[in-house]
Amino acid sequence: MSLKGKTAIITGSNSGIGLGVARELARAGADVVLNSFTDRDEDHALAQEIAAEFRVAARYIRADMSRADQCRALIEQAGACDILVNNAGIQHVCPIDEFPIDKWDAIIAINLTSAFHTTAVALPMMRKTGWGRIVNIASAHGLTASPYKSAYVAAKHGIVGLSKTTALETAGQGITCNAICPGYVLTPLVEAQIPDTMKKYDMDRDEVIRKVMLERQPSKEFATVEQLGGTAVFLCSDAAAQITGTTISVDGGWTAL
Ligand code: NAD
């Protein structure tokens, strides 16, 4: 499968799943645009490393996905968008009656509304070339719920719905839109929670992973960023040309329970 000549924009891709997806798309030959809200040397260095390793064009564009104007400017500044991966996301865990309003607003803006804005600007570009792939990184929480994650679960269910509507509005135009629903993935964000959880429950690392983190993931194994990147590459392939408006779970069986 070669994605040579295609430009992929991946939001929130200076770490974790977004970076993993960007690397796998580049491995498949796509030129990539990395993004986050920071503008550090190491952000730009990530793009240079990908360019050197996979011999593709790669650059980093700063844009804050909580801001409508910056979401739209990201796509415009990239200049081309054959593949759009809406991945940027944050989390906050708190009961509904105590949930801070600013956290609710930020989660809905970054995890859901940003995808509306980027999609709106990318679609006319994709229609011009008659080819496009939109991959929304949802979550097992786009299909099922957990307590204390109201904003996250609402945003992730929302992005599954947005994916279906986008698919219907682009059907028959060479464009597909789907949502990937990961279970627990061992990103730097998740890794950083392990030491505190070990202390909190007086458990060793293995117990924390199996009994706390992967409690709802029957495989008792994390999904990896490479597996998620591979799933995104598959959705960009010709084999997936008729897969649109659906979800693909990469969750070790979580949503089969
Ligand atoms: P992460 O924190 O490593 O990555 C989040 C990315 O979003 C980072 O690059 C961060 O810089 C970026 N980001 C945050 N706020 C932003 C903003 N305002 N503007 C632009 N970029 C911003 O976490 P991750 O685990 O890789 O999460 C990536 C996506 O995968 C998220 O949408 C998350 O909900 C989803 N997800 C993660 C897991 C998991 O277990 N790690 C499971 C299911 C879904």
PDB file of C-alpha atoms and ligand atoms in Angstrom:
ATOM      1  CA  MET A   1       0.000   0.000   0.000  1.00  0.00           C
ATOM      2  CA  SER A   2       1.561   3.284  -1.050  1.00  0.00           C
ATOM      3  CA  LEU A   3       0.271   6.651   0.029  1.00  0.00           C
ATOM      4  CA  LYS A   4       2.967   8.410  -1.979  1.00  0.00           C
ATOM      5  CA  GLY A   5       1.805  11.808  -3.172  1.00  0.00           C
ATOM      6  CA  LYS A   6      -0.871  12.106  -0.505  1.00  0.00           C
ATOM      7  CA  THR A   7      -0.716  14.763   2.221  1.00  0.00           C
ATOM      8  CA  ALA A   8      -1.903  13.728   5.683  1.00  0.00           C
ATOM      9  CA  ILE A   9      -2.715  16.211   8.438  1.00  0.00           C
ATOM     10  CA  ILE A  10      -2.810  14.723  11.935  1.00  0.00           C
ATOM     11  CA  THR A  11      -4.072  16.942  14.735  1.00  0.00           C
ATOM     12  CA  GLY A  12      -2.448  16.579  18.175  1.00  0.00           C
ATOM     13  CA  SER A  13       0.499  14.626  16.826  1.00  0.00           C
ATOM     14  CA  ASN A  14       3.537  15.647  18.844  1.00  0.00           C
ATOM     15  CA  SER A  15       3.060  12.626  21.139  1.00  0.00           C
ATOM     16  CA  GLY A  16       1.166   9.389  21.690  1.00  0.00           C
ATOM     17  CA  ILE A  17      -1.363   8.039  19.202  1.00  0.00           C
ATOM     18  CA  GLY A  18      -1.194  11.044  16.865  1.00  0.00           C
ATOM     19  CA  LEU A  19       2.568  10.698  16.481  1.00  0.00           C
ATOM     20  CA  GLY A  20       2.214   6.927  16.018  1.00  0.00           C
ATOM     21  CA  VAL A  21      -0.387   7.425  13.296  1.00  0.00           C
ATOM     22  CA  ALA A  22       1.762  10.082  11.603  1.00  0.00           C
ATOM     23  CA  ARG A  23       4.758   7.716  11.594  1.00  0.00           C
ATOM     24  CA  GLU A  24       2.760   4.825  10.072  1.00  0.00           C
ATOM     25  CA  LEU A  25       1.231   7.085   7.393  1.00  0.00           C
ATOM     26  CA  ALA A  26       4.746   8.339   6.566  1.00  0.00           C
ATOM     27  CA  ARG A  27       6.031   4.749   6.492  1.00  0.00           C
ATOM     28  CA  ALA A  28       3.313   4.103   3.877  1.00  0.00           C
ATOM     29  CA  GLY A  29       4.687   7.045   1.850  1.00  0.00           C
ATOM     30  CA  ALA A  30       2.407   9.951   2.801  1.00  0.00           C
ATOM     31  CA  ASP A  31       3.729  13.454   3.353  1.00  0.00           C
ATOM     32  CA  VAL A  32       2.699  14.460   6.849  1.00  0.00           C
ATOM     33  CA  VAL A  33       1.758  17.611   8.724  1.00  0.00           C
ATOM     34  CA  LEU A  34       2.193  17.329  12.487  1.00  0.00           C
ATOM     35  CA  ASN A  35       0.346  19.614  14.888  1.00  0.00           C
ATOM     36  CA  SER A  36      -0.092  20.672  18.467  1.00  0.00           C
ATOM     37  CA  PHE A  37      -0.603  23.926  20.354  1.00  0.00           C
ATOM     38  CA  THR A  38       3.075  24.377  21.299  1.00  0.00           C
ATOM     39  CA  ASP A  39       5.858  25.750  19.096  1.00  0.00           C
ATOM     40  CA  ARG A  40       9.038  24.211  20.508  1.00  0.00           C
ATOM     41  CA  ASP A  41      12.200  23.141  18.732  1.00  0.00           C
ATOM     42  CA  GLU A  42      11.418  19.523  19.630  1.00  0.00           C
ATOM     43  CA  ASP A  43       8.027  19.771  17.867  1.00  0.00           C
ATOM     44  CA  HIS A  44       9.722  20.748  14.604  1.00  0.00           C
ATOM     45  CA  ALA A  45      12.472  18.174  15.230  1.00  0.00           C
ATOM     46  CA  LEU A  46       9.832  15.399  15.258  1.00  0.00           C
ATOM     47  CA  ALA A  47       8.834  16.380  11.725  1.00  0.00           C
ATOM     48  CA  GLN A  48      12.475  16.437  10.620  1.00  0.00           C
ATOM     49  CA  GLU A  49      13.043  12.953  12.081  1.00  0.00           C
ATOM     50  CA  ILE A  50      10.028  11.562  10.202  1.00  0.00           C
ATOM     51  CA  ALA A  51      11.183  13.217   6.961  1.00  0.00           C
ATOM     52  CA  ALA A  52      14.644  11.697   7.309  1.00  0.00           C
ATOM     53  CA  GLU A  53      13.482   8.227   8.383  1.00  0.00           C
ATOM     54  CA  PHE A  54      10.752   7.720   5.778  1.00  0.00           C
ATOM     55  CA  ARG A  55      11.977  10.054   2.980  1.00  0.00           C
ATOM     56  CA  VAL A  56       8.732  12.019   2.864  1.00  0.00           C
ATOM     57  CA  ALA A  57       7.938  15.690   3.291  1.00  0.00           C
ATOM     58  CA  ALA A  58       7.065  16.421   6.915  1.00  0.00           C
ATOM     59  CA  ARG A  59       6.414  19.636   8.772  1.00  0.00           C
ATOM     60  CA  TYR A  60       4.967  20.848  12.023  1.00  0.00           C
ATOM     61  CA  ILE A  61       2.280  23.541  12.183  1.00  0.00           C
ATOM     62  CA  ARG A  62       1.286  25.075  15.521  1.00  0.00           C
ATOM     63  CA  ALA A  63      -2.471  25.468  15.967  1.00  0.00           C
ATOM     64  CA  ASP A  64      -4.636  25.329  19.088  1.00  0.00           C
ATOM     65  CA  MET A  65      -7.484  22.887  18.440  1.00  0.00           C
ATOM     66  CA  SER A  66      -9.626  24.590  21.095  1.00  0.00           C
ATOM     67  CA  ARG A  67      -9.901  27.609  18.762  1.00  0.00           C
ATOM     68  CA  ALA A  68     -12.176  27.542  15.702  1.00  0.00           C
ATOM     69  CA  ASP A  69     -10.042  29.993  13.715  1.00  0.00           C
ATOM     70  CA  GLN A  70      -6.835  28.036  14.377  1.00  0.00           C
ATOM     71  CA  CYS A  71      -8.445  24.684  13.447  1.00  0.00           C
ATOM     72  CA  ARG A  72      -9.472  26.148  10.110  1.00  0.00           C
ATOM     73  CA  ALA A  73      -6.130  27.925   9.599  1.00  0.00           C
ATOM     74  CA  LEU A  74      -4.237  24.645  10.138  1.00  0.00           C
ATOM     75  CA  ILE A  75      -5.849  23.061   7.080  1.00  0.00           C
ATOM     76  CA  GLU A  76      -5.544  26.226   4.996  1.00  0.00           C
ATOM     77  CA  GLN A  77      -1.871  26.652   5.937  1.00  0.00           C
ATOM     78  CA  ALA A  78      -1.109  23.025   5.049  1.00  0.00           C
ATOM     79  CA  GLY A  79      -2.339  23.849   1.528  1.00  0.00           C
ATOM     80  CA  ALA A  80      -3.354  20.267   0.721  1.00  0.00           C
ATOM     81  CA  CYS A  81      -5.291  17.659   2.656  1.00  0.00           C
ATOM     82  CA  ASP A  82      -5.879  14.190   1.232  1.00  0.00           C
ATOM     83  CA  ILE A  83      -5.931  12.453   4.618  1.00  0.00           C
ATOM     84  CA  LEU A  84      -7.250  14.139   7.753  1.00  0.00           C
ATOM     85  CA  VAL A  85      -6.771  12.455  11.116  1.00  0.00           C
ATOM     86  CA  ASN A  86      -8.656  14.207  13.908  1.00  0.00           C
ATOM     87  CA  ASN A  87      -6.772  12.983  16.957  1.00  0.00           C
ATOM     88  CA  ALA A  88      -6.202  15.896  19.381  1.00  0.00           C
ATOM     89  CA  GLY A  89      -7.790  15.150  22.711  1.00  0.00           C
ATOM     90  CA  ILE A  90      -7.708  15.785  26.446  1.00  0.00           C
ATOM     91  CA  GLN A  91      -9.379  14.144  29.439  1.00  0.00           C
ATOM     92  CA  HIS A  92     -10.745  15.217  32.822  1.00  0.00           C
ATOM     93  CA  VAL A  93     -12.302  12.848  35.365  1.00  0.00           C
ATOM     94  CA  CYS A  94     -14.909  14.223  37.816  1.00  0.00           C
ATOM     95  CA  PRO A  95     -18.567  13.629  38.835  1.00  0.00           C
ATOM     96  CA  ILE A  96     -21.072  15.609  36.711  1.00  0.00           C
ATOM     97  CA  ASP A  97     -22.299  17.775  39.588  1.00  0.00           C
ATOM     98  CA  GLU A  98     -18.744  18.906  40.350  1.00  0.00           C
ATOM     99  CA  PHE A  99     -17.403  18.945  36.769  1.00  0.00           C
ATOM    100  CA  PRO A 100     -15.635  22.301  36.132  1.00  0.00           C
ATOM    101  CA  ILE A 101     -17.408  24.217  33.340  1.00  0.00           C
ATOM    102  CA  ASP A 102     -14.115  25.282  31.738  1.00  0.00           C
ATOM    103  CA  LYS A 103     -12.975  21.632  31.543  1.00  0.00           C
ATOM    104  CA  TRP A 104     -16.287  20.599  29.937  1.00  0.00           C
ATOM    105  CA  ASP A 105     -15.936  23.393  27.356  1.00  0.00           C
ATOM    106  CA  ALA A 106     -12.294  22.543  26.610  1.00  0.00           C
ATOM    107  CA  ILE A 107     -12.976  18.812  26.158  1.00  0.00           C
ATOM    108  CA  ILE A 108     -15.939  19.411  23.835  1.00  0.00           C
ATOM    109  CA  ALA A 109     -13.924  22.000  21.856  1.00  0.00           C
ATOM    110  CA  ILE A 110     -10.719  19.958  21.452  1.00  0.00           C
ATOM    111  CA  ASN A 111     -12.133  16.414  21.242  1.00  0.00           C
ATOM    112  CA  LEU A 112     -15.218  17.168  19.117  1.00  0.00           C
ATOM    113  CA  THR A 113     -15.696  20.666  17.705  1.00  0.00           C
ATOM    114  CA  SER A 114     -12.162  20.841  16.263  1.00  0.00           C
ATOM    115  CA  ALA A 115     -13.030  17.911  13.976  1.00  0.00           C
ATOM    116  CA  PHE A 116     -16.068  19.817  12.660  1.00  0.00           C
ATOM    117  CA  HIS A 117     -13.864  22.791  11.753  1.00  0.00           C
ATOM    118  CA  THR A 118     -11.006  20.828  10.164  1.00  0.00           C
ATOM    119  CA  THR A 119     -13.443  18.619   8.237  1.00  0.00           C
ATOM    120  CA  ALA A 120     -15.356  21.644   6.964  1.00  0.00           C
ATOM    121  CA  VAL A 121     -12.187  23.126   5.426  1.00  0.00           C
ATOM    122  CA  ALA A 122     -10.720  19.812   4.228  1.00  0.00           C
ATOM    123  CA  LEU A 123     -13.810  18.538   2.370  1.00  0.00           C
ATOM    124  CA  PRO A 124     -13.728  21.057  -0.517  1.00  0.00           C
ATOM    125  CA  MET A 125     -10.015  20.197  -1.031  1.00  0.00           C
ATOM    126  CA  MET A 126     -10.823  16.469  -1.116  1.00  0.00           C
ATOM    127  CA  ARG A 127     -13.772  16.992  -3.474  1.00  0.00           C
ATOM    128  CA  LYS A 128     -11.497  18.851  -5.890  1.00  0.00           C
ATOM    129  CA  THR A 129      -9.202  15.826  -6.240  1.00  0.00           C
ATOM    130  CA  GLY A 130     -11.994  13.256  -5.939  1.00  0.00           C
ATOM    131  CA  TRP A 131     -10.168  11.372  -3.176  1.00  0.00           C
ATOM    132  CA  GLY A 132     -10.079  11.760   0.574  1.00  0.00           C
ATOM    133  CA  ARG A 133      -9.856   9.882   3.850  1.00  0.00           C
ATOM    134  CA  ILE A 134     -11.027  11.239   7.195  1.00  0.00           C
ATOM    135  CA  VAL A 135     -10.063   9.171  10.215  1.00  0.00           C
ATOM    136  CA  ASN A 136     -11.446  10.346  13.538  1.00  0.00           C
ATOM    137  CA  ILE A 137      -9.754   8.978  16.645  1.00  0.00           C
ATOM    138  CA  ALA A 138     -12.716   8.339  18.936  1.00  0.00           C
ATOM    139  CA  SER A 139     -12.450   5.826  21.805  1.00  0.00           C
ATOM    140  CA  ALA A 140     -14.141   2.816  23.360  1.00  0.00           C
ATOM    141  CA  HIS A 141     -15.840   5.708  25.169  1.00  0.00           C
ATOM    142  CA  GLY A 142     -17.434   6.624  21.826  1.00  0.00           C
ATOM    143  CA  LEU A 143     -19.437   3.393  22.099  1.00  0.00           C
ATOM    144  CA  THR A 144     -19.797   2.847  25.831  1.00  0.00           C
ATOM    145  CA  ALA A 145     -19.553   4.950  28.987  1.00  0.00           C
ATOM    146  CA  SER A 146     -17.699   5.124  32.295  1.00  0.00           C
ATOM    147  CA  PRO A 147     -18.666   7.165  35.332  1.00  0.00           C
ATOM    148  CA  TYR A 148     -16.952  10.539  35.921  1.00  0.00           C
ATOM    149  CA  LYS A 149     -16.006  11.002  32.253  1.00  0.00           C
ATOM    150  CA  SER A 150     -19.144  12.885  31.132  1.00  0.00           C
ATOM    151  CA  ALA A 151     -17.473  15.407  28.828  1.00  0.00           C
ATOM    152  CA  TYR A 152     -15.103  12.846  27.294  1.00  0.00           C
ATOM    153  CA  VAL A 153     -17.862  10.272  26.711  1.00  0.00           C
ATOM    154  CA  ALA A 154     -20.175  12.950  25.253  1.00  0.00           C
ATOM    155  CA  ALA A 155     -17.425  14.234  22.937  1.00  0.00           C
ATOM    156  CA  LYS A 156     -16.410  10.732  21.811  1.00  0.00           C
ATOM    157  CA  HIS A 157     -20.028   9.666  21.146  1.00  0.00           C
ATOM    158  CA  GLY A 158     -20.338  12.979  19.292  1.00  0.00           C
ATOM    159  CA  ILE A 159     -17.372  12.312  17.053  1.00  0.00           C
ATOM    160  CA  VAL A 160     -18.782   8.890  16.136  1.00  0.00           C
ATOM    161  CA  GLY A 161     -21.986  10.678  15.076  1.00  0.00           C
ATOM    162  CA  LEU A 162     -20.029  13.338  13.168  1.00  0.00           C
ATOM    163  CA  SER A 163     -18.150  10.552  11.343  1.00  0.00           C
ATOM    164  CA  LYS A 164     -21.442   8.979  10.203  1.00  0.00           C
ATOM    165  CA  THR A 165     -22.848  12.297   8.953  1.00  0.00           C
ATOM    166  CA  THR A 166     -19.592  13.136   7.156  1.00  0.00           C
ATOM    167  CA  ALA A 167     -19.713   9.707   5.503  1.00  0.00           C
ATOM    168  CA  LEU A 168     -23.265  10.277   4.242  1.00  0.00           C
ATOM    169  CA  GLU A 169     -22.419  13.742   2.886  1.00  0.00           C
ATOM    170  CA  THR A 170     -19.396  12.377   0.977  1.00  0.00           C
ATOM    171  CA  ALA A 171     -20.700   8.982  -0.143  1.00  0.00           C
ATOM    172  CA  GLY A 172     -19.890   8.248  -3.784  1.00  0.00           C
ATOM    173  CA  GLN A 173     -17.340  11.083  -3.974  1.00  0.00           C
ATOM    174  CA  GLY A 174     -14.161   9.027  -3.418  1.00  0.00           C
ATOM    175  CA  ILE A 175     -14.085  10.200   0.195  1.00  0.00           C
ATOM    176  CA  THR A 176     -14.579   8.063   3.296  1.00  0.00           C
ATOM    177  CA  CYS A 177     -14.925   8.966   6.961  1.00  0.00           C
ATOM    178  CA  ASN A 178     -14.623   6.511   9.838  1.00  0.00           C
ATOM    179  CA  ALA A 179     -13.855   6.506  13.539  1.00  0.00           C
ATOM    180  CA  ILE A 180     -11.227   4.342  15.222  1.00  0.00           C
ATOM    181  CA  CYS A 181     -12.205   3.414  18.778  1.00  0.00           C
ATOM    182  CA  PRO A 182      -9.116   2.519  20.829  1.00  0.00           C
ATOM    183  CA  GLY A 183      -9.268   0.916  24.224  1.00  0.00           C
ATOM    184  CA  TYR A 184      -6.353   1.602  26.594  1.00  0.00           C
ATOM    185  CA  VAL A 185      -3.167   2.568  24.741  1.00  0.00           C
ATOM    186  CA  LEU A 186       0.148   2.921  26.543  1.00  0.00           C
ATOM    187  CA  THR A 187       0.911   6.512  25.518  1.00  0.00           C
ATOM    188  CA  PRO A 188       3.226   8.791  27.535  1.00  0.00           C
ATOM    189  CA  LEU A 189       0.063  10.212  29.109  1.00  0.00           C
ATOM    190  CA  VAL A 190      -1.017   6.796  30.413  1.00  0.00           C
ATOM    191  CA  GLU A 191       2.535   5.760  31.371  1.00  0.00           C
ATOM    192  CA  ALA A 192       2.818   8.859  33.564  1.00  0.00           C
ATOM    193  CA  GLN A 193      -0.201   7.731  35.634  1.00  0.00           C
ATOM    194  CA  ILE A 194       1.355   4.392  36.627  1.00  0.00           C
ATOM    195  CA  PRO A 195       3.704   5.525  39.473  1.00  0.00           C
ATOM    196  CA  ASP A 196       0.952   7.456  41.314  1.00  0.00           C
ATOM    197  CA  THR A 197      -1.517   4.596  40.901  1.00  0.00           C
ATOM    198  CA  MET A 198       1.084   2.148  42.284  1.00  0.00           C
ATOM    199  CA  LYS A 199       1.349   4.306  45.405  1.00  0.00           C
ATOM    200  CA  LYS A 200      -2.408   4.873  45.707  1.00  0.00           C
ATOM    201  CA  TYR A 201      -3.310   1.155  45.635  1.00  0.00           C
ATOM    202  CA  ASP A 202      -0.016  -0.198  47.056  1.00  0.00           C
ATOM    203  CA  MET A 203       0.408  -2.370  43.954  1.00  0.00           C
ATOM    204  CA  ASP A 204       3.362  -3.155  41.718  1.00  0.00           C
ATOM    205  CA  ARG A 205       3.458  -1.953  38.110  1.00  0.00           C
ATOM    206  CA  ASP A 206       2.065  -5.197  36.696  1.00  0.00           C
ATOM    207  CA  GLU A 207      -0.891  -5.217  39.125  1.00  0.00           C
ATOM    208  CA  VAL A 208      -1.736  -1.595  38.309  1.00  0.00           C
ATOM    209  CA  ILE A 209      -1.755  -2.376  34.605  1.00  0.00           C
ATOM    210  CA  ARG A 210      -3.803  -5.596  34.891  1.00  0.00           C
ATOM    211  CA  LYS A 211      -6.173  -4.845  37.774  1.00  0.00           C
ATOM    212  CA  VAL A 212      -6.696  -1.095  37.459  1.00  0.00           C
ATOM    213  CA  MET A 213      -5.911   0.097  33.941  1.00  0.00           C
ATOM    214  CA  LEU A 214      -6.864  -2.969  31.914  1.00  0.00           C
ATOM    215  CA  GLU A 215      -9.693  -4.043  34.176  1.00  0.00           C
ATOM    216  CA  ARG A 216     -12.227  -3.637  31.320  1.00  0.00           C
ATOM    217  CA  GLN A 217      -9.900  -4.770  28.502  1.00  0.00           C
ATOM    218  CA  PRO A 218     -10.326  -8.581  28.244  1.00  0.00           C
ATOM    219  CA  SER A 219      -7.017  -9.130  26.402  1.00  0.00           C
ATOM    220  CA  LYS A 220      -5.224  -7.567  29.411  1.00  0.00           C
ATOM    221  CA  GLU A 221      -2.870  -6.023  26.877  1.00  0.00           C
ATOM    222  CA  PHE A 222      -2.548  -2.409  25.795  1.00  0.00           C
ATOM    223  CA  ALA A 223      -3.200  -1.510  22.174  1.00  0.00           C
ATOM    224  CA  THR A 224      -0.116   0.145  20.668  1.00  0.00           C
ATOM    225  CA  VAL A 225       0.274   3.362  18.724  1.00  0.00           C
ATOM    226  CA  GLU A 226       1.727   1.285  15.858  1.00  0.00           C
ATOM    227  CA  GLN A 227      -1.461  -0.833  15.745  1.00  0.00           C
ATOM    228  CA  LEU A 228      -3.573   2.312  15.624  1.00  0.00           C
ATOM    229  CA  GLY A 229      -1.335   3.743  12.903  1.00  0.00           C
ATOM    230  CA  GLY A 230      -1.701   0.482  10.957  1.00  0.00           C
ATOM    231  CA  THR A 231      -5.487   0.696  11.283  1.00  0.00           C
ATOM    232  CA  ALA A 232      -5.407   4.259   9.926  1.00  0.00           C
ATOM    233  CA  VAL A 233      -3.226   3.144   6.990  1.00  0.00           C
ATOM    234  CA  PHE A 234      -5.729   0.352   6.254  1.00  0.00           C
ATOM    235  CA  LEU A 235      -8.602   2.867   6.238  1.00  0.00           C
ATOM    236  CA  CYS A 236      -6.617   4.881   3.670  1.00  0.00           C
ATOM    237  CA  SER A 237      -6.098   1.844   1.429  1.00  0.00           C
ATOM    238  CA  ASP A 238      -8.075   0.835  -1.662  1.00  0.00           C
ATOM    239  CA  ALA A 239      -9.334  -2.197   0.264  1.00  0.00           C
ATOM    240  CA  ALA A 240     -11.187   0.195   2.577  1.00  0.00           C
ATOM    241  CA  ALA A 241     -12.719   2.349  -0.188  1.00  0.00           C
ATOM    242  CA  GLN A 242     -16.235   1.084   0.660  1.00  0.00           C
ATOM    243  CA  ILE A 243     -15.745   1.270   4.424  1.00  0.00           C
ATOM    244  CA  THR A 244     -17.364   4.534   5.471  1.00  0.00           C
ATOM    245  CA  GLY A 245     -19.503   5.832   8.302  1.00  0.00           C
ATOM    246  CA  THR A 246     -18.497   3.123  10.707  1.00  0.00           C
ATOM    247  CA  THR A 247     -16.280   2.449  13.708  1.00  0.00           C
ATOM    248  CA  ILE A 248     -13.328   0.107  14.085  1.00  0.00           C
ATOM    249  CA  SER A 249     -12.588  -0.938  17.654  1.00  0.00           C
ATOM    250  CA  VAL A 250      -8.965  -1.581  18.633  1.00  0.00           C
ATOM    251  CA  ASP A 251      -9.735  -2.381  22.241  1.00  0.00           C
ATOM    252  CA  GLY A 252      -8.729  -5.949  23.120  1.00  0.00           C
ATOM    253  CA  GLY A 253     -12.415  -6.941  23.370  1.00  0.00           C
ATOM    254  CA  TRP A 254     -13.589  -4.144  25.709  1.00  0.00           C
ATOM    255  CA  THR A 255     -16.768  -3.337  23.744  1.00  0.00           C
ATOM    256  CA  ALA A 256     -17.591  -7.033  23.221  1.00  0.00           C
ATOM    257  CA  LEU A 257     -18.313  -7.382  26.932  1.00  0.00           C
TER     258      LEU A 257
HETATM  259  P1  NAD B   1      -1.516  12.382  24.291  1.00  0.00           P
HETATM  260  O1  NAD B   1      -1.712  13.350  25.407  1.00  0.00           O
HETATM  261  O2  NAD B   1      -0.217  11.681  24.148  1.00  0.00           O
HETATM  262  O3  NAD B   1      -1.887  13.079  22.905  1.00  0.00           O
HETATM  263  C1  NAD B   1      -2.815  14.121  22.807  1.00  0.00           C
HETATM  264  C2  NAD B   1      -2.324  15.028  21.720  1.00  0.00           C
HETATM  265  O4  NAD B   1      -3.258  16.114  21.582  1.00  0.00           O
HETATM  266  C3  NAD B   1      -0.967  15.648  22.044  1.00  0.00           C
HETATM  267  O5  NAD B   1      -0.194  15.729  20.872  1.00  0.00           O
HETATM  268  C4  NAD B   1      -1.343  17.032  22.542  1.00  0.00           C
HETATM  269  O6  NAD B   1      -0.311  17.960  22.358  1.00  0.00           O
HETATM  270  C5  NAD B   1      -2.527  17.317  21.639  1.00  0.00           C
HETATM  271  N1  NAD B   1      -3.379  18.404  22.121  1.00  0.00           N
HETATM  272  C6  NAD B   1      -3.929  18.555  23.350  1.00  0.00           C
HETATM  273  N2  NAD B   1      -4.579  19.742  23.386  1.00  0.00           N
HETATM  274  C7  NAD B   1      -4.438  20.307  22.169  1.00  0.00           C
HETATM  275  C8  NAD B   1      -4.874  21.531  21.607  1.00  0.00           C
HETATM  276  N3  NAD B   1      -5.578  22.430  22.317  1.00  0.00           N
HETATM  277  N4  NAD B   1      -4.522  21.814  20.325  1.00  0.00           N
HETATM  278  C9  NAD B   1      -3.772  20.935  19.608  1.00  0.00           C
HETATM  279  N5  NAD B   1      -3.340  19.770  20.094  1.00  0.00           N
HETATM  280  C10 NAD B   1      -3.672  19.471  21.363  1.00  0.00           C
HETATM  281  O7  NAD B   1      -2.703  11.317  24.439  1.00  0.00           O
HETATM  282  P2  NAD B   1      -3.109  10.103  23.491  1.00  0.00           P
HETATM  283  O8  NAD B   1      -3.407   9.003  24.442  1.00  0.00           O
HETATM  284  O9  NAD B   1      -2.148   9.890  22.398  1.00  0.00           O
HETATM  285  O10 NAD B   1      -4.504  10.628  22.894  1.00  0.00           O
HETATM  286  C11 NAD B   1      -4.707  10.904  21.513  1.00  0.00           C
HETATM  287  C12 NAD B   1      -6.176  10.688  21.148  1.00  0.00           C
HETATM  288  O11 NAD B   1      -6.486   9.304  21.367  1.00  0.00           O
HETATM  289  C13 NAD B   1      -7.141  11.491  22.002  1.00  0.00           C
HETATM  290  O12 NAD B   1      -8.218  11.958  21.195  1.00  0.00           O
HETATM  291  C14 NAD B   1      -7.629  10.479  23.009  1.00  0.00           C
HETATM  292  O13 NAD B   1      -8.907  10.780  23.490  1.00  0.00           O
HETATM  293  C15 NAD B   1      -7.646   9.221  22.148  1.00  0.00           C
HETATM  294  N6  NAD B   1      -7.627   7.970  22.928  1.00  0.00           N
HETATM  295  C16 NAD B   1      -6.580   7.645  23.741  1.00  0.00           C
HETATM  296  C17 NAD B   1      -6.606   6.443  24.452  1.00  0.00           C
HETATM  297  C18 NAD B   1      -5.470   6.007  25.354  1.00  0.00           C
HETATM  298  O14 NAD B   1      -5.642   5.026  26.106  1.00  0.00           O
HETATM  299  N7  NAD B   1      -4.314   6.622  25.329  1.00  0.00           N
HETATM  300  C19 NAD B   1      -7.717   5.609  24.324  1.00  0.00           C
HETATM  301  C20 NAD B   1      -8.775   5.981  23.496  1.00  0.00           C
HETATM  302  C21 NAD B   1      -8.715   7.168  22.798  1.00  0.00           C
END
